[in-house]
């Protein structure tokens, strides 16, 4: 099932503001970094695209599971463990979410 409300909201927001695909990527990046900061109790300025969840942000396995649940809620997309295993950096997570947002939602 496609989350038509979320897709329509994004389309309306981007069409009204003249937002490009590049701007949408920046918005996704900002939202992901905000969620990571909230879940891991970090300042957003401590998080870069190259930050490793485990090595740089010291996220435990439980922290990472909590993070992906929070990202599911934020973006209204299912993120099964088998799909997120191996997403080690902030950039990898952002790229994954951008692909998820382009695909129809099954949740």
mmCIF file of C-alpha atoms in Angstrom, residues 38-90:
data_model
loop_
_atom_site.group_PDB
_atom_site.id
_atom_site.type_symbol
_atom_site.label_atom_id
_atom_site.label_comp_id
_atom_site.label_asym_id
_atom_site.label_seq_id
_atom_site.Cartn_x
_atom_site.Cartn_y
_atom_site.Cartn_z
ATOM 1 C CA UNK A 38 17.838 12.540 19.342
ATOM 2 C CA UNK A 39 18.217 8.761 19.646
ATOM 3 C CA UNK A 40 21.927 8.781 20.457
ATOM 4 C CA UNK A 41 21.734 11.887 22.669
ATOM 5 C CA UNK A 42 24.243 13.779 20.530
ATOM 6 C CA UNK A 43 24.433 17.297 19.158
ATOM 7 C CA UNK A 44 23.635 17.500 15.456
ATOM 8 C CA UNK A 45 26.968 19.245 14.923
ATOM 9 C CA UNK A 46 28.759 16.091 16.156
ATOM 10 C CA UNK A 47 27.293 14.067 13.285
ATOM 11 C CA UNK A 48 28.750 14.111 9.781
ATOM 12 C CA UNK A 49 27.905 12.105 6.677
ATOM 13 C CA UNK A 50 31.027 10.019 7.248
ATOM 14 C CA UNK A 51 30.237 9.293 10.903
ATOM 15 C CA UNK A 52 30.226 5.607 11.704
ATOM 16 C CA UNK A 53 27.368 4.596 13.971
ATOM 17 C CA UNK A 54 29.531 2.211 15.933
ATOM 18 C CA UNK A 55 33.007 3.751 15.831
ATOM 19 C CA UNK A 56 32.306 7.501 15.841
ATOM 20 C CA UNK A 57 28.888 7.755 17.499
ATOM 21 C CA UNK A 58 29.432 4.751 19.804
ATOM 22 C CA UNK A 59 26.010 3.274 19.027
ATOM 23 C CA UNK A 60 25.448 -0.148 20.534
ATOM 24 C CA UNK A 61 23.405 -2.788 18.733
ATOM 25 C CA UNK A 62 20.400 -1.782 20.838
ATOM 26 C CA UNK A 63 20.975 1.888 19.981
ATOM 27 C CA UNK A 64 21.056 1.006 16.298
ATOM 28 C CA UNK A 65 17.831 -0.992 16.551
ATOM 29 C CA UNK A 66 16.178 1.923 18.366
ATOM 30 C CA UNK A 67 17.499 4.304 15.715
ATOM 31 C CA UNK A 68 15.980 2.351 12.832
ATOM 32 C CA UNK A 69 12.641 2.134 14.625
ATOM 33 C CA UNK A 70 12.722 5.930 15.075
ATOM 34 C CA UNK A 71 13.606 6.358 11.382
ATOM 35 C CA UNK A 72 10.696 4.090 10.428
ATOM 36 C CA UNK A 73 8.405 6.386 12.386
ATOM 37 C CA UNK A 74 9.954 9.560 10.949
ATOM 38 C CA UNK A 75 9.738 8.485 7.315
ATOM 39 C CA UNK A 76 6.776 6.085 7.537
ATOM 40 C CA UNK A 77 8.707 3.316 5.814
ATOM 41 C CA UNK A 78 9.387 -0.233 6.932
ATOM 42 C CA UNK A 79 13.069 -0.948 7.595
ATOM 43 C CA UNK A 80 13.437 -4.672 8.303
ATOM 44 C CA UNK A 81 16.659 -5.780 10.017
ATOM 45 C CA UNK A 82 17.789 -7.702 6.944
ATOM 46 C CA UNK A 83 17.674 -4.465 4.919
ATOM 47 C CA UNK A 84 19.477 -2.224 7.405
ATOM 48 C CA UNK A 85 22.204 -4.648 8.437
ATOM 49 C CA UNK A 86 25.458 -3.256 7.157
ATOM 50 C CA UNK A 87 24.364 0.390 7.072
ATOM 51 C CA UNK A 88 27.371 1.609 9.009
ATOM 52 C CA UNK A 89 27.566 5.320 8.212
ATOM 53 C CA UNK A 90 25.178 8.247 8.280
#
